[in-house]
Amino acid sequence: MPTTVRAYAATSATDPLTPTTIERRDVGPHDVRIDIRYCGICHSDIHTARGEWGATEYPVVLGHEITGTVAEVGPEVTRFRVGDRVGVGCLVDSCRECTYCRRGDEQFCTQGYVETYSSTGRDGLPTQGGYSEGIVVTEDFVLRIPDGLALDAAAPLLCAGITVYSPLRHWGAGPGTRVAVVGLGGLGHVAVQVAAAMGAEVTVLSQSLKKREDGLRLGATRYLSTGVPDTFSRLAASFDLVLNTVSASIDVDAHLSLLDVDGTMVAVGIPEHPQSVDAFSLLVRRLSYAGSNIGGIRETQEMLDFCAEHGIGALVETIDAGRIDEAFERVVSSDVRYRFVLDTTTLA
Ligand code: NAP
Ligand code: ZN
Ligand code: ZN
């Protein structure tokens, strides 16, 4: 029998989110039913709710930073038991057969992976996310939350965490590398912790110095404001990797000028509008301009284990369901330290 769960949905680009109920599918042989305890509020939820990435199909239940406990498992499930602490991120299924799925890079699935919300499941039904009391997910896409991680601080790792961990690993952040993290928001504050734990020398570039103490405490050795005119000239050619986590358009050429020879600037922020890049900015020091999209299930588990081992978690402000719209506003105005997390017991 499908179960009915309480949820909050976006019904248009401009209306406040509204309480609703949604149906979750019956637990199939390989499925896990999860009682959701927390769901992080990612800026991608806001871009989607507001239709900033093209047409959104409403109503949509957002949320892809889910943690909770296993409530029921299908008869063929081998890796989870009732009561286990688990998480679900941006992916809930994929073809599982293509080259990329087989090697654990489901984010590159040639058939297109199934996103936690705003997607169509392999059963043909629209997917609905974590601003809800429960979800049913095939076991291969369920993550284990290590004992050392609290469920609220772990929730944002399921998207923000993997989105920064994957490029930091891919582009070799570690001892001897100089990493600049642009924007100290949800993604940025995890990036600083992860890059520092990997052994890199980390600098934060923020719009202001308001969050400087936090940035340094999280592991940065320098914290500078891009609003100060000489910041770019002072830091010219002094990084190997620039990780751009900003949700709005920035001056890409100015940030490329910060890279040393063979350096890479990675876009993980996805602003509403395209940004231009001048070829001259790249060719002068043989630079690369790259992008990175979340990460596969295997790497997400690796990231969670890494975070537990290094005592890394998101700094969260837990909110009731009635405050989601207010939280959206505060995220957009960079007034969040550093992730809002929905307490799903307040959906009742
Ligand atoms: P967030 O918490 O709002 O953080 C973004 C940060 O960017 C802000 O805290 C702010 O930091 C800075 N910022 C905001 N507006 C700015 C502006 N106009 N100019 C310069 N800096 C500005 O958002 P998030 O949840 O971390 O997400 C960041 C972006 O990544 C979003 O676009 C989101 O959709 C995207 N995302 C991408 C992936 C992926 O797979 N690639 C996954 C998740 C999210 P300061 O106050 O320090 O300046
Ligand atoms: Zn996200
Ligand atoms: Zn595939």
PDB file of C-alpha atoms in Angstrom, residues 107-211:
ATOM      1  CA  GLN A 107      25.631  11.736 -12.096  1.00  0.00           C
ATOM      2  CA  PHE A 108      26.836  11.097 -15.669  1.00  0.00           C
ATOM      3  CA  CYS A 109      24.261   8.371 -16.461  1.00  0.00           C
ATOM      4  CA  THR A 110      23.750   8.397 -20.225  1.00  0.00           C
ATOM      5  CA  GLN A 111      20.018   7.766 -19.728  1.00  0.00           C
ATOM      6  CA  GLY A 112      19.790  10.708 -17.334  1.00  0.00           C
ATOM      7  CA  TYR A 113      19.692  10.004 -13.617  1.00  0.00           C
ATOM      8  CA  VAL A 114      16.517  10.349 -11.571  1.00  0.00           C
ATOM      9  CA  GLU A 115      16.660  13.404  -9.342  1.00  0.00           C
ATOM     10  CA  THR A 116      15.111  13.412  -5.901  1.00  0.00           C
ATOM     11  CA  TYR A 117      12.535  15.993  -7.013  1.00  0.00           C
ATOM     12  CA  SER A 118      11.383  17.587 -10.267  1.00  0.00           C
ATOM     13  CA  SER A 119      12.222  14.400 -12.121  1.00  0.00           C
ATOM     14  CA  THR A 120      10.392  11.332 -13.394  1.00  0.00           C
ATOM     15  CA  GLY A 121      11.066   8.068 -11.586  1.00  0.00           C
ATOM     16  CA  ARG A 122      11.570   4.784 -13.405  1.00  0.00           C
ATOM     17  CA  ASP A 123       7.963   4.031 -12.408  1.00  0.00           C
ATOM     18  CA  GLY A 124       6.909   7.004 -14.539  1.00  0.00           C
ATOM     19  CA  LEU A 125       5.753   9.068 -11.561  1.00  0.00           C
ATOM     20  CA  PRO A 126       7.082  12.526 -10.673  1.00  0.00           C
ATOM     21  CA  THR A 127       9.626  12.472  -7.851  1.00  0.00           C
ATOM     22  CA  GLN A 128       9.005  14.517  -4.712  1.00  0.00           C
ATOM     23  CA  GLY A 129      11.718  15.519  -2.290  1.00  0.00           C
ATOM     24  CA  GLY A 130      12.548  15.801   1.360  1.00  0.00           C
ATOM     25  CA  TYR A 131      10.350  18.608   2.671  1.00  0.00           C
ATOM     26  CA  SER A 132       8.195  15.697   3.777  1.00  0.00           C
ATOM     27  CA  GLU A 133       7.851  13.100   6.510  1.00  0.00           C
ATOM     28  CA  GLY A 134       8.940  10.082   4.536  1.00  0.00           C
ATOM     29  CA  ILE A 135      10.366   8.778   1.280  1.00  0.00           C
ATOM     30  CA  VAL A 136      10.805   5.404  -0.435  1.00  0.00           C
ATOM     31  CA  VAL A 137      14.133   4.908  -2.228  1.00  0.00           C
ATOM     32  CA  THR A 138      15.800   1.897  -3.816  1.00  0.00           C
ATOM     33  CA  GLU A 139      18.571   0.704  -1.483  1.00  0.00           C
ATOM     34  CA  ASP A 140      21.393   1.366  -3.953  1.00  0.00           C
ATOM     35  CA  PHE A 141      20.746   5.097  -3.628  1.00  0.00           C
ATOM     36  CA  VAL A 142      20.555   5.211   0.163  1.00  0.00           C
ATOM     37  CA  LEU A 143      23.606   6.401   2.093  1.00  0.00           C
ATOM     38  CA  ARG A 144      24.707   5.315   5.528  1.00  0.00           C
ATOM     39  CA  ILE A 145      25.230   8.122   8.062  1.00  0.00           C
ATOM     40  CA  PRO A 146      28.320   7.256  10.137  1.00  0.00           C
ATOM     41  CA  ASP A 147      27.850   7.150  13.919  1.00  0.00           C
ATOM     42  CA  GLY A 148      29.961  10.236  14.528  1.00  0.00           C
ATOM     43  CA  LEU A 149      27.690  12.495  12.483  1.00  0.00           C
ATOM     44  CA  ALA A 150      24.524  14.043  13.938  1.00  0.00           C
ATOM     45  CA  LEU A 151      21.529  13.744  11.605  1.00  0.00           C
ATOM     46  CA  ASP A 152      20.967  17.523  11.433  1.00  0.00           C
ATOM     47  CA  ALA A 153      24.603  18.430  10.701  1.00  0.00           C
ATOM     48  CA  ALA A 154      24.847  15.536   8.240  1.00  0.00           C
ATOM     49  CA  ALA A 155      21.799  16.472   6.144  1.00  0.00           C
ATOM     50  CA  PRO A 156      23.494  19.275   4.141  1.00  0.00           C
ATOM     51  CA  LEU A 157      26.404  16.986   3.332  1.00  0.00           C
ATOM     52  CA  LEU A 158      24.093  14.958   1.050  1.00  0.00           C
ATOM     53  CA  CYS A 159      24.158  17.764  -1.524  1.00  0.00           C
ATOM     54  CA  ALA A 160      26.433  20.604  -0.403  1.00  0.00           C
ATOM     55  CA  GLY A 161      29.007  18.144   0.932  1.00  0.00           C
ATOM     56  CA  ILE A 162      29.353  15.934  -2.119  1.00  0.00           C
ATOM     57  CA  THR A 163      29.148  18.902  -4.507  1.00  0.00           C
ATOM     58  CA  VAL A 164      32.321  20.378  -3.045  1.00  0.00           C
ATOM     59  CA  TYR A 165      34.078  17.134  -2.061  1.00  0.00           C
ATOM     60  CA  SER A 166      33.960  15.711  -5.584  1.00  0.00           C
ATOM     61  CA  PRO A 167      35.749  18.597  -7.363  1.00  0.00           C
ATOM     62  CA  LEU A 168      38.221  19.045  -4.502  1.00  0.00           C
ATOM     63  CA  ARG A 169      39.190  15.373  -4.897  1.00  0.00           C
ATOM     64  CA  HIS A 170      39.090  15.444  -8.693  1.00  0.00           C
ATOM     65  CA  TRP A 171      41.360  18.492  -8.985  1.00  0.00           C
ATOM     66  CA  GLY A 172      43.716  17.213  -6.318  1.00  0.00           C
ATOM     67  CA  ALA A 173      43.240  19.526  -3.318  1.00  0.00           C
ATOM     68  CA  GLY A 174      45.800  18.472  -0.746  1.00  0.00           C
ATOM     69  CA  PRO A 175      49.119  19.368   0.836  1.00  0.00           C
ATOM     70  CA  GLY A 176      50.885  21.982  -1.258  1.00  0.00           C
ATOM     71  CA  THR A 177      47.791  23.145  -3.135  1.00  0.00           C
ATOM     72  CA  ARG A 178      46.333  26.612  -2.751  1.00  0.00           C
ATOM     73  CA  VAL A 179      42.544  26.652  -2.878  1.00  0.00           C
ATOM     74  CA  ALA A 180      40.242  29.677  -2.983  1.00  0.00           C
ATOM     75  CA  VAL A 181      36.619  29.117  -2.003  1.00  0.00           C
ATOM     76  CA  VAL A 182      34.380  31.844  -3.405  1.00  0.00           C
ATOM     77  CA  GLY A 183      31.247  32.454  -1.283  1.00  0.00           C
ATOM     78  CA  LEU A 184      30.811  31.296   2.305  1.00  0.00           C
ATOM     79  CA  GLY A 185      27.295  29.883   2.146  1.00  0.00           C
ATOM     80  CA  GLY A 186      25.985  26.337   2.391  1.00  0.00           C
ATOM     81  CA  LEU A 187      28.423  24.849  -0.117  1.00  0.00           C
ATOM     82  CA  GLY A 188      31.268  27.205   0.715  1.00  0.00           C
ATOM     83  CA  HIS A 189      31.382  26.544   4.450  1.00  0.00           C
ATOM     84  CA  VAL A 190      31.611  22.790   3.848  1.00  0.00           C
ATOM     85  CA  ALA A 191      34.222  23.333   1.109  1.00  0.00           C
ATOM     86  CA  VAL A 192      36.470  25.227   3.514  1.00  0.00           C
ATOM     87  CA  GLN A 193      36.324  22.403   6.056  1.00  0.00           C
ATOM     88  CA  VAL A 194      36.854  19.635   3.499  1.00  0.00           C
ATOM     89  CA  ALA A 195      39.695  21.362   1.629  1.00  0.00           C
ATOM     90  CA  ALA A 196      41.472  22.136   4.911  1.00  0.00           C
ATOM     91  CA  ALA A 197      41.032  18.529   6.067  1.00  0.00           C
ATOM     92  CA  MET A 198      42.527  17.352   2.768  1.00  0.00           C
ATOM     93  CA  GLY A 199      45.580  19.426   3.649  1.00  0.00           C
ATOM     94  CA  ALA A 200      45.166  22.320   1.224  1.00  0.00           C
ATOM     95  CA  GLU A 201      45.867  25.935   2.093  1.00  0.00           C
ATOM     96  CA  VAL A 202      42.436  27.574   1.985  1.00  0.00           C
ATOM     97  CA  THR A 203      41.441  31.175   1.346  1.00  0.00           C
ATOM     98  CA  VAL A 204      37.848  32.417   1.457  1.00  0.00           C
ATOM     99  CA  LEU A 205      36.724  35.123  -0.938  1.00  0.00           C
ATOM    100  CA  SER A 206      33.482  36.634   0.291  1.00  0.00           C
ATOM    101  CA  GLN A 207      31.470  39.739  -0.518  1.00  0.00           C
ATOM    102  CA  SER A 208      32.374  41.181   2.880  1.00  0.00           C
ATOM    103  CA  LEU A 209      34.397  40.399   5.991  1.00  0.00           C
ATOM    104  CA  LYS A 210      31.266  39.808   8.118  1.00  0.00           C
ATOM    105  CA  LYS A 211      31.837  36.059   8.381  1.00  0.00           C
TER     106      LYS A 211
END
